[in-house]
Short mmCIF file of C-alpha atoms in Angstrom, two decimals:
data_model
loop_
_atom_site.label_atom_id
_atom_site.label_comp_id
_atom_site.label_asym_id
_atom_site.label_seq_id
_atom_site.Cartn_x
_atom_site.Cartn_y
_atom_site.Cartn_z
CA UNK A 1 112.39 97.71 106.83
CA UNK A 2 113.37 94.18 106.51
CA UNK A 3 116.38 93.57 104.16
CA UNK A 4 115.30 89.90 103.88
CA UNK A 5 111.96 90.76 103.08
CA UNK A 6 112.50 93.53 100.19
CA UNK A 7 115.43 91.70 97.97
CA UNK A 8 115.57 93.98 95.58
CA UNK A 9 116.99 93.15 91.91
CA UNK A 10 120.24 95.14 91.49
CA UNK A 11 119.39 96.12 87.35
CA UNK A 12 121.79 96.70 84.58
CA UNK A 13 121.06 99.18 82.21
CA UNK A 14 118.43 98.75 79.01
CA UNK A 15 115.18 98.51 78.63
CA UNK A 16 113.21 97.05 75.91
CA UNK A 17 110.80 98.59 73.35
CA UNK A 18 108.07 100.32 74.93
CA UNK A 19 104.29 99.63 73.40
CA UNK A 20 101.14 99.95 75.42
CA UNK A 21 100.10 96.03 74.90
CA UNK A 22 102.27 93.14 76.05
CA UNK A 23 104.34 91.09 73.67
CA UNK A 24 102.90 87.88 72.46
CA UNK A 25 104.68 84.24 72.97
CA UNK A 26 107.68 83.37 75.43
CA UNK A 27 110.38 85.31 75.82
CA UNK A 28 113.66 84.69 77.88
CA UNK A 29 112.86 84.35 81.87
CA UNK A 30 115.80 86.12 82.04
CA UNK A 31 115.08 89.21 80.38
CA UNK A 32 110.84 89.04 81.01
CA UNK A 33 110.69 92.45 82.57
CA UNK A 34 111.04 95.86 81.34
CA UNK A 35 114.52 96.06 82.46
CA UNK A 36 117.17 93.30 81.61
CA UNK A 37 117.97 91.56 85.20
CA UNK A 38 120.83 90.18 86.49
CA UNK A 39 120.46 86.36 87.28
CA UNK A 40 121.09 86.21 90.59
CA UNK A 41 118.38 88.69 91.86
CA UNK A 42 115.45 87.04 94.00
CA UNK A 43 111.94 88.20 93.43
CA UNK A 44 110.26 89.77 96.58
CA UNK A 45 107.40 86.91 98.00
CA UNK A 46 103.72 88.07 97.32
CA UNK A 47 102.97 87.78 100.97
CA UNK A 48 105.64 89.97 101.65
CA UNK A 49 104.43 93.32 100.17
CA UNK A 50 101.99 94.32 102.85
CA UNK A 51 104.56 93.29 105.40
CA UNK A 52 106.81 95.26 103.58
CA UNK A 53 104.36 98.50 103.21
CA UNK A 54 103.88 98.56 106.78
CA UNK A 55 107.01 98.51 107.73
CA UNK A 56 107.96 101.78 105.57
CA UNK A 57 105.27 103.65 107.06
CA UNK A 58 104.87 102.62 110.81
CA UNK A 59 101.48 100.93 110.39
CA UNK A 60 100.17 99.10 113.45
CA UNK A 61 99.25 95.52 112.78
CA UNK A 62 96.99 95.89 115.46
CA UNK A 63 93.60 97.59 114.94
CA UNK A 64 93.52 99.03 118.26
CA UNK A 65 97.06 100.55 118.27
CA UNK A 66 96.16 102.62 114.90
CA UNK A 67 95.46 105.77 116.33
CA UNK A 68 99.04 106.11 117.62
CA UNK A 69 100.83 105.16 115.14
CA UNK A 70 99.24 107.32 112.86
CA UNK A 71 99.64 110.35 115.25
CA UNK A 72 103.25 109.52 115.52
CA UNK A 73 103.53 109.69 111.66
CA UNK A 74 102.64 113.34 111.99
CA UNK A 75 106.11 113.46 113.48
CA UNK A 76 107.49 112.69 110.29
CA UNK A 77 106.33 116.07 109.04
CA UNK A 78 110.15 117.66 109.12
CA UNK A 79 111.34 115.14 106.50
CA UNK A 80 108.66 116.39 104.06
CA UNK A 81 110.16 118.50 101.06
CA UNK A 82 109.43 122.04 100.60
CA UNK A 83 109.88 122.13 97.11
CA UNK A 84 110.23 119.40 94.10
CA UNK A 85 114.24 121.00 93.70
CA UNK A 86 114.67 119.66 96.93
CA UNK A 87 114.92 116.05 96.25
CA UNK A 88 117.62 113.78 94.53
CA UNK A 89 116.23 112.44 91.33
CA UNK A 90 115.85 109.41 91.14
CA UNK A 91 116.32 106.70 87.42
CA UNK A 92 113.78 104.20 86.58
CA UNK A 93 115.22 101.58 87.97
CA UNK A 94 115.87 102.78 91.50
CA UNK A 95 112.06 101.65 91.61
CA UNK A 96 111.71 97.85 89.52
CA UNK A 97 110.55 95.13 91.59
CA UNK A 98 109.88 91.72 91.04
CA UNK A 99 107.33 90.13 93.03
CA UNK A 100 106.54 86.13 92.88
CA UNK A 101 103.59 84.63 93.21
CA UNK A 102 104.70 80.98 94.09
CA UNK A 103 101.26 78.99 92.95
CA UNK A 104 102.74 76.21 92.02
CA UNK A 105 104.77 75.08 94.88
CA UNK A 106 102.14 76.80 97.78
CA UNK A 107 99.05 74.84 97.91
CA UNK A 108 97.75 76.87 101.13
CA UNK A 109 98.72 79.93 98.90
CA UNK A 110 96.86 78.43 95.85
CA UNK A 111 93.35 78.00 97.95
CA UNK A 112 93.40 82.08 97.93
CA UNK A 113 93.69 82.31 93.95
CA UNK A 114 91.43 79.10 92.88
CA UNK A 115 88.14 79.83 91.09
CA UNK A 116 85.46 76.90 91.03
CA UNK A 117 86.52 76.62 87.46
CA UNK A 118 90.37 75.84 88.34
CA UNK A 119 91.62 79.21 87.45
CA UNK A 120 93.13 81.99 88.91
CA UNK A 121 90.65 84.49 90.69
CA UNK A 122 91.29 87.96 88.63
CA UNK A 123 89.93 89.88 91.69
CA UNK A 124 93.00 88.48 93.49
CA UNK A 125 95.70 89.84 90.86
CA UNK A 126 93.70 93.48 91.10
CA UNK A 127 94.71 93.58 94.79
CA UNK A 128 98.21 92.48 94.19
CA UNK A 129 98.53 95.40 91.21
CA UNK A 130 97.53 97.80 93.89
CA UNK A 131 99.51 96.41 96.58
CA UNK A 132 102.93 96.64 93.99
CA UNK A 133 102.01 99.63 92.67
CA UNK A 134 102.46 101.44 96.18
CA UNK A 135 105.60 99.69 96.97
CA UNK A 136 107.05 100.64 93.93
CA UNK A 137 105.91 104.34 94.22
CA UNK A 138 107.80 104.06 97.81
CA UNK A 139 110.93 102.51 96.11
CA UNK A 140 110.79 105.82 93.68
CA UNK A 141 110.42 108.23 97.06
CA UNK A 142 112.68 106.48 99.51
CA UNK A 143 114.57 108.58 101.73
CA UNK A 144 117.43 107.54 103.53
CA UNK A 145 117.35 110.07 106.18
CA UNK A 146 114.55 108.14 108.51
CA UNK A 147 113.36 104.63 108.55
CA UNK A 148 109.76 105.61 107.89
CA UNK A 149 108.58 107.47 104.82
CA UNK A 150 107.54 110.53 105.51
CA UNK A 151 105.28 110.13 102.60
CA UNK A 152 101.22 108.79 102.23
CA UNK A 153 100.96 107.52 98.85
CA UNK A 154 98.08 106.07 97.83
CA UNK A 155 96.05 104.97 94.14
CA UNK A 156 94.72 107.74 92.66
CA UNK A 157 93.59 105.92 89.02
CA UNK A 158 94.03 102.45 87.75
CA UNK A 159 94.62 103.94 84.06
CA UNK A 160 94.17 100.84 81.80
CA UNK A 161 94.86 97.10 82.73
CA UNK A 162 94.97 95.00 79.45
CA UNK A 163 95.24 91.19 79.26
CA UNK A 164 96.67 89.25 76.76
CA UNK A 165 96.60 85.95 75.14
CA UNK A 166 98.18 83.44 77.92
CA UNK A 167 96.46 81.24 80.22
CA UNK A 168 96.43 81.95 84.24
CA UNK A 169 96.57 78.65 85.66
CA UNK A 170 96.44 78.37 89.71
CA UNK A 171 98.98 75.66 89.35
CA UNK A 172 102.26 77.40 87.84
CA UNK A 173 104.13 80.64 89.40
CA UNK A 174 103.29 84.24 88.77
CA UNK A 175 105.77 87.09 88.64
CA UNK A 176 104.93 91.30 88.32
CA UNK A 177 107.18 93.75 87.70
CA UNK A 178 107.22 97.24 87.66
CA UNK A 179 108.54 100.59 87.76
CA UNK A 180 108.15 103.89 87.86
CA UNK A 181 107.65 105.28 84.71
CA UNK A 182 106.49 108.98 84.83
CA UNK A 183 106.59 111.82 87.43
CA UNK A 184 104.60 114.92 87.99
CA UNK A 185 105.42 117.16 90.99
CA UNK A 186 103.11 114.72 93.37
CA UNK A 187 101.98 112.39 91.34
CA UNK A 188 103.91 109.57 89.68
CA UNK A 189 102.71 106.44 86.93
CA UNK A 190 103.76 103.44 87.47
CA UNK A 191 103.65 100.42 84.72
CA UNK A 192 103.65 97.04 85.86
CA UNK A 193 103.47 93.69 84.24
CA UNK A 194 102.71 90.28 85.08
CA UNK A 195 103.54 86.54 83.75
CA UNK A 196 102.98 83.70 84.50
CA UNK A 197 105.54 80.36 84.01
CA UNK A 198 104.51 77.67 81.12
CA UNK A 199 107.55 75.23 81.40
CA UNK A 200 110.32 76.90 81.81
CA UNK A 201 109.85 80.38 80.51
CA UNK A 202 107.52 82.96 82.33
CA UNK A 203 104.77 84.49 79.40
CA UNK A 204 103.14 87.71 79.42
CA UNK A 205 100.05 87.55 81.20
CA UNK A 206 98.62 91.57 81.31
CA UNK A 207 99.97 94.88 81.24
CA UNK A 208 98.91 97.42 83.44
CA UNK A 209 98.91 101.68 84.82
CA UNK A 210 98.55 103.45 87.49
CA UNK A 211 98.64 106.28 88.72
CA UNK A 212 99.76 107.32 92.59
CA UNK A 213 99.74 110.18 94.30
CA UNK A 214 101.65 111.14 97.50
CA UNK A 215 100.33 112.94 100.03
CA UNK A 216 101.83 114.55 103.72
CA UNK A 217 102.93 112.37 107.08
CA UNK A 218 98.90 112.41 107.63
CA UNK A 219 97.75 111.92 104.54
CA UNK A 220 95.98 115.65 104.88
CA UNK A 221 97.18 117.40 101.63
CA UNK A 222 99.60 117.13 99.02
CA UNK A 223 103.49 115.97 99.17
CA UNK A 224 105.99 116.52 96.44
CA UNK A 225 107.77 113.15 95.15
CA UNK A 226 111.38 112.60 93.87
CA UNK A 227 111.90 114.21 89.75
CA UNK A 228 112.46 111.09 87.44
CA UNK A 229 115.35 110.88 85.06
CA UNK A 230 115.43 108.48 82.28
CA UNK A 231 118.73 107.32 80.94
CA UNK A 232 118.08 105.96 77.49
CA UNK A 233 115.71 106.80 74.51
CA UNK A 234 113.69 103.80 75.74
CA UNK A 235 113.20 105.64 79.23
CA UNK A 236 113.00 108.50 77.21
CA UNK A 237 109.99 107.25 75.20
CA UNK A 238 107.92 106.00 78.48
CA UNK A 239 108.01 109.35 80.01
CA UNK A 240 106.87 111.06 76.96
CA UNK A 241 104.10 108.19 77.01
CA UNK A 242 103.26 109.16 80.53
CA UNK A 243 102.77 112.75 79.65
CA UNK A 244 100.56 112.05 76.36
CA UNK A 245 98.32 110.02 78.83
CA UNK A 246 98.38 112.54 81.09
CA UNK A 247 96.85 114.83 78.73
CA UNK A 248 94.75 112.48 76.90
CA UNK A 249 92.86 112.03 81.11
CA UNK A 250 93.14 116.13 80.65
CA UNK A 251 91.04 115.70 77.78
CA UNK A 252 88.67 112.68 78.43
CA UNK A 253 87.37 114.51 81.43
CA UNK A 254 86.91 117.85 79.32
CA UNK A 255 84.61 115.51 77.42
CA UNK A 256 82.83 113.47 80.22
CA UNK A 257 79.09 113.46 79.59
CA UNK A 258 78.42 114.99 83.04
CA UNK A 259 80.09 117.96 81.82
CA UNK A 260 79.42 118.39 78.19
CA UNK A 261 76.38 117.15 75.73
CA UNK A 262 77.20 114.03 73.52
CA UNK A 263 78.66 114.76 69.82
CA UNK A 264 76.64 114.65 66.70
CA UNK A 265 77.23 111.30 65.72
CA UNK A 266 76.23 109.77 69.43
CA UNK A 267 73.15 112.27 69.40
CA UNK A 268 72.60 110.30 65.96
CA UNK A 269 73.31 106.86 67.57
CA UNK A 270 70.98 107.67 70.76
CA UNK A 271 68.16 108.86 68.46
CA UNK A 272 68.06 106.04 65.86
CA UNK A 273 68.12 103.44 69.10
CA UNK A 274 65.07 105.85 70.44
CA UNK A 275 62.99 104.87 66.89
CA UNK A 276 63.59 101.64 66.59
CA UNK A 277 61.87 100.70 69.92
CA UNK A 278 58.61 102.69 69.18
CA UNK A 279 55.81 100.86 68.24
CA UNK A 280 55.18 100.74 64.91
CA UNK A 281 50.84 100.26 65.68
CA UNK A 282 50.61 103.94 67.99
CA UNK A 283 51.74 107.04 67.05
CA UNK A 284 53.15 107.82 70.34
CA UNK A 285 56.64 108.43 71.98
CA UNK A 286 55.63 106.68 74.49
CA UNK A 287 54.57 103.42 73.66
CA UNK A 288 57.97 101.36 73.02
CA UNK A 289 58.71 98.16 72.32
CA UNK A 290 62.11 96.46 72.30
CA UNK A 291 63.50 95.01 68.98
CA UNK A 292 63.70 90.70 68.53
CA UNK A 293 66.74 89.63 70.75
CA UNK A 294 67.62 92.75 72.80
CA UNK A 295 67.35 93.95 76.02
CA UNK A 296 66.48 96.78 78.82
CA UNK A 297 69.37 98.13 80.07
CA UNK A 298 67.48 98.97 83.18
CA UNK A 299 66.71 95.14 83.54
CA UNK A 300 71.04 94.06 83.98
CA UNK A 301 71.06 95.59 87.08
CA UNK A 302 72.77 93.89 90.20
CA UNK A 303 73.65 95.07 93.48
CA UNK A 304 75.57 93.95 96.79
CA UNK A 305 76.04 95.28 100.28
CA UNK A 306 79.58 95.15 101.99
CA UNK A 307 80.28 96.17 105.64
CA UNK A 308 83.67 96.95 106.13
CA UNK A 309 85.82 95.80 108.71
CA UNK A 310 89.16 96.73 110.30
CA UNK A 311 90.38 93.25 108.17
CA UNK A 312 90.35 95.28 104.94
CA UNK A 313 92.30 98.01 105.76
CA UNK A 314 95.47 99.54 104.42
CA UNK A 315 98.64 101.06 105.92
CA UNK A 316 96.59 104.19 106.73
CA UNK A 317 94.00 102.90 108.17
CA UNK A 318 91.58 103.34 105.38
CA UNK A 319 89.44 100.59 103.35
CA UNK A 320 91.84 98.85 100.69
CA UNK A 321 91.81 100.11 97.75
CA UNK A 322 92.30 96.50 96.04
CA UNK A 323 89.86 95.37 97.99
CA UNK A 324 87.20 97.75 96.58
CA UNK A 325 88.23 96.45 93.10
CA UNK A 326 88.31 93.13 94.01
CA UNK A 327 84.42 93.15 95.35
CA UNK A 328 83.71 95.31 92.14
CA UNK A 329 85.24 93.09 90.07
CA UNK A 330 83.27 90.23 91.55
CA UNK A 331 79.90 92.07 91.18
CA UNK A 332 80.62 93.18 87.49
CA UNK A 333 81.60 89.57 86.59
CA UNK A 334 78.32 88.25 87.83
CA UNK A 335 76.42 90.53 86.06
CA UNK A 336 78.04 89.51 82.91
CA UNK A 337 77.59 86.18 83.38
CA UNK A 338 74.02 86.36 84.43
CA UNK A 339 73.10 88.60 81.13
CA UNK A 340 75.04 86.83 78.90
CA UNK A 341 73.81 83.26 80.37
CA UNK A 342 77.88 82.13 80.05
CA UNK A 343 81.11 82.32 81.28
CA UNK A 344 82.52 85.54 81.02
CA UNK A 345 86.66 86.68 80.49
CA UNK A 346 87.81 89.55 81.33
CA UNK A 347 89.27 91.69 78.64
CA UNK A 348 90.24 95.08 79.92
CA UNK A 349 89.67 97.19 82.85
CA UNK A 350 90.20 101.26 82.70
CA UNK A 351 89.50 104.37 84.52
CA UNK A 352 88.83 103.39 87.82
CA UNK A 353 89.23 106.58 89.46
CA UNK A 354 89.39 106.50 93.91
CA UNK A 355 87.22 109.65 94.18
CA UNK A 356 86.66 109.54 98.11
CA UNK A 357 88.50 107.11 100.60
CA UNK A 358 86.76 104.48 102.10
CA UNK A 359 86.60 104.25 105.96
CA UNK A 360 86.50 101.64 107.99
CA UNK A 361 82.92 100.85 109.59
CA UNK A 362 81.58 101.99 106.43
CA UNK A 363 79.04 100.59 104.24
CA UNK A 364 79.80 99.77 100.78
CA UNK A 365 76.94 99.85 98.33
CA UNK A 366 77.96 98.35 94.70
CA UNK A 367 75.52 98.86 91.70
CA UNK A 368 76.46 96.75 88.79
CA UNK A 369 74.92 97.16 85.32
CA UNK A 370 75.63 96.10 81.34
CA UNK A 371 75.81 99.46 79.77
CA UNK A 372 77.14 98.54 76.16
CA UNK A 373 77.07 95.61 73.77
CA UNK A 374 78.47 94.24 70.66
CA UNK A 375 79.02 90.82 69.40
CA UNK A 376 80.62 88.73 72.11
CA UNK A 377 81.63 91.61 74.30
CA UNK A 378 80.05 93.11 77.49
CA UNK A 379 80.50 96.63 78.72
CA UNK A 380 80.00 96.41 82.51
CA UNK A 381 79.90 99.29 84.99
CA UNK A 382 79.86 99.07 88.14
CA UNK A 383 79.15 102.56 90.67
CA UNK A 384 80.73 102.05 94.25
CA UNK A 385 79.15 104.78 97.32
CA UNK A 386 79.43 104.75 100.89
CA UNK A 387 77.45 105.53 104.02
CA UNK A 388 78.44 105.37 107.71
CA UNK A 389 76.26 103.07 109.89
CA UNK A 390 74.77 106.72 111.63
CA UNK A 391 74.06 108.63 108.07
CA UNK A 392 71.66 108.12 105.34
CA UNK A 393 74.01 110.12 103.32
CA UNK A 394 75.57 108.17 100.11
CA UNK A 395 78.99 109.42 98.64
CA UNK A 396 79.93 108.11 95.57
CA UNK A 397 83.95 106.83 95.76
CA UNK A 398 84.34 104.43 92.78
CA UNK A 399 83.30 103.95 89.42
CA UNK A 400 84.54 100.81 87.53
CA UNK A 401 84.63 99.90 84.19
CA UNK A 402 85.14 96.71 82.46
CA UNK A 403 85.00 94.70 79.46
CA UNK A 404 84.12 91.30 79.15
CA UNK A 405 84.09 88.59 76.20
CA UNK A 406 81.93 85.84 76.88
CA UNK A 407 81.71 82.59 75.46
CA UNK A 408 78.86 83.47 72.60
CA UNK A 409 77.45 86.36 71.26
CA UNK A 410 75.19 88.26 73.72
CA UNK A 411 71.70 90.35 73.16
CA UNK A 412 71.70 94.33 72.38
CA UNK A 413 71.14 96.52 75.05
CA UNK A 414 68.58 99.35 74.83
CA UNK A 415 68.62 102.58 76.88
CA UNK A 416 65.11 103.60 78.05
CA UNK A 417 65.72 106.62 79.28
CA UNK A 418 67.91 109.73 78.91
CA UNK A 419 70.26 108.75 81.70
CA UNK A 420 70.78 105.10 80.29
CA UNK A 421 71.29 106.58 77.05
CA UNK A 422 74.69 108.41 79.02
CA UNK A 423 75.42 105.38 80.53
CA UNK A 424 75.16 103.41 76.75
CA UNK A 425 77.53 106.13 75.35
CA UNK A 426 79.83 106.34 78.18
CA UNK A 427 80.72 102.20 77.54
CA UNK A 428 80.79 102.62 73.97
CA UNK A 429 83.68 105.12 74.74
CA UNK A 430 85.03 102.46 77.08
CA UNK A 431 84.65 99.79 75.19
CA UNK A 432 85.83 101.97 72.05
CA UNK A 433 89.67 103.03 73.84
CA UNK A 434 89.78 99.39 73.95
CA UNK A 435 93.93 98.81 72.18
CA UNK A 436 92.28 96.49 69.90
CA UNK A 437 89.08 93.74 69.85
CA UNK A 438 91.20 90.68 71.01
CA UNK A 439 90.48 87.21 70.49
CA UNK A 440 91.13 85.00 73.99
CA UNK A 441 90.50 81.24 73.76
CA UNK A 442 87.92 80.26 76.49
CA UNK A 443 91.06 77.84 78.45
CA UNK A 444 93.31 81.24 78.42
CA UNK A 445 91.89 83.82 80.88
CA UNK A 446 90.80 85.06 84.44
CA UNK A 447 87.70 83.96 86.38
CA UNK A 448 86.65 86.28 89.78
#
């Protein structure tokens, strides 16, 4: 690893309050992080982060060189730990990391992040997130006994990414941060932050969790990770927040529709939407007519085909995972702005879940579709599956959900059928865990 490349901050102690949303209006660019930070320390350079990953793990830059370097990470097997005893805890900020997005002084860099509206590209910041994430996971797990982690970890859930009031212009510095901030036996959470610098003072941008997992040398099966200690009721407070949203995912999937039948009151909702589009001149169920001003959900549909290449690979030879959000997050913003006939802002992303890795060669089919509605806000999901260029066979790997405001209010969307009525109830869930409705001025938010 190169020591000019990872600068880490050396941290004092303290952290400040914990709360799931970001707090509004400046604060001190000294102390914009979770943890207060010494002065001196020098944030780690975007581009540097991949560089960085690849270096940790013995990743070929070279496409044709990745089958031996990922047999010779099998050689790293010895290192693994045999039991979660086995390893030196580690405190929360053994893994905090600045990163710096330099937009403002970086033109070249700027032409990356700039949207056709002048803004930053939000599809951009979602492969950065995932990007930091890792890194900070491998900060958490680092073992001085071998240059090269013996470890695989990789995204297992983007938990909740919410955005808050401040502008993201492509012409003034970004920073994230992050730490670990929970630890299972071989998973870990990891809550990062990002701002973004209005005169002299960096401003909370979004907040966001994930959650990692860590696998063996070969990314075959599991690998245990390093037991977290935290050192203050602060610390104390995040882990116990990591464990509550651990159970609250135990619960939410307990729940899912695909496993269990909807509760009275969304049987109620479903049925009531069912009446009001029959047609009042047959007595049939299955003549229907849509209301004044609403919509099929059936008709928001849009789809997009990516092959994909040895370019969009990660350390372990698989497709990105950022990248999959990114081209998600591009599909599910167009379909938003084509329903609502407007510019859409992103408002929240949660429970993206990386089902199935992504090989390279692959194709990537994305299906994008509204799937709930109210006021000025848009419900998109978007369902990611793969096939290899010699099977027919599709494997779902992704599903994405986000929530968009757009500029005016938008039309109702109407199930027609018992499936879209799922889909309708699953984003009013979504859009329901929502921390609260938020009001974003147009000038203050993310484009694709």
């Amino acid at each position: 690893m190169r020591r000019a490349a990872l600068r880490l901050c050396a941290l004092s102690k303290g952290l400040f309050p914990a709360g799931r949303g970001l707090t509004q209006g400046p604060q001190d660019p000294r102390r914009q992080g979770l943890f207060h930070i010494q002065e001196a320390c020098s944030p780690i350079h975007v581009n540097h982060v991949r560089d960085t990953l690849r270096e940790i793990v013995g990743a070929s830059t070279n496409w044709r060189d990745h089958v031996r370097a990922m047999e010779e990470r099998k050689l790293l097997h010895s290192f693994l730990a045999k039991s979660q005893e086995g390893l030196p805890p580690r405190r929360m900020k053994d893994s905090y990391i600045e990163v710096l997005l330099p937009l403002g002084s970086e033109p070249e860099l700027r032409e990356k992040y700039l949207t056709v509206q002048n803004t930053v590209r939000f599809g951009r910041i979602l492969e950065d997130l995932d990007s930091l994430g890792v890194l900070i996971c491998y900060m958490h797990t680092k073992n001085h006994a071998t240059k090269m982690s013996p470890l695989s970890i990789v995204t297992a859930l983007v938990d909740k990414i919410d955005m808050c009031k401040k502008s993201l212009s492509p012409e003034q510095d970004i920073k994230f941060s992050g730490h670990v901030s929970w630890v299972g036996k071989t998973s870990m959470e990891v809550k990062m932050q990002m701002f973004q610098l209005h005169g002299d003072e960096f401003c909370p941008v979004l907040d966001a969790t994930f959650v990692m997992v860590a696998r063996d040398s070969d990314n075959k099966g599991p690998a245990f990770v390093n037991p977290l200690i935290p050192e203050s009721p602060e610390e104390e407070e995040l882990f116990r927040q990591g464990e509550l949203n651990k159970g609250r995912r135990i619960a939410l999937s307990s729940t899912s529709l695909l496993k269990v039948a909807p509760s009275a009151q969304e049987r109620t909702t479903i049925h009531e939407m069912f009446l009001s589009t029959l047609d009042p001149k047959t007595i049939s169920f299955q003549s229907r007519v849509l209301p004044p001003g609403a919509v099929w959900m059936e008709t928001t549909k849009l789809k997009s085909l990516e092959v994909c290449h040895p370019q969009e690979r990660n350390i372990f030879n698989r497709i990105f995972g950022g990248f999959l959000m990114r081209k998600a997050y591009e599909l599910g913003w167009a379909t938003a702005c084509s329903f609502g006939c407007s510019r859409p802002f992103v408002v929240a992303v949660d429970d993206i879940m990386f089902q199935k890795p992504v090989d390279v060669g692959s194709l990537l089919f994305l299906s994008s579709q509204v799937c709930f509605t109210q006021n000025n806000y848009i419900q998109v999901r978007v369902h990611s599956e793969v096939a290899s260029l010699l099977s027919k066979e599709h494997t779902t790997t992704n599903v994405f959900h986000f929530t968009f405001m757009s500029e005016k209010d938008v039309p109702l969307v109407f199930p027609k059928t018992y499936g879209d009525s799922m889909l309708y109830l699953d984003g009013q869930r979504h859009f329901s865990s929502m921390s609260v409705p938020v009001t974003l001025r147009k000038d203050c938010l993310a484009d694709p």
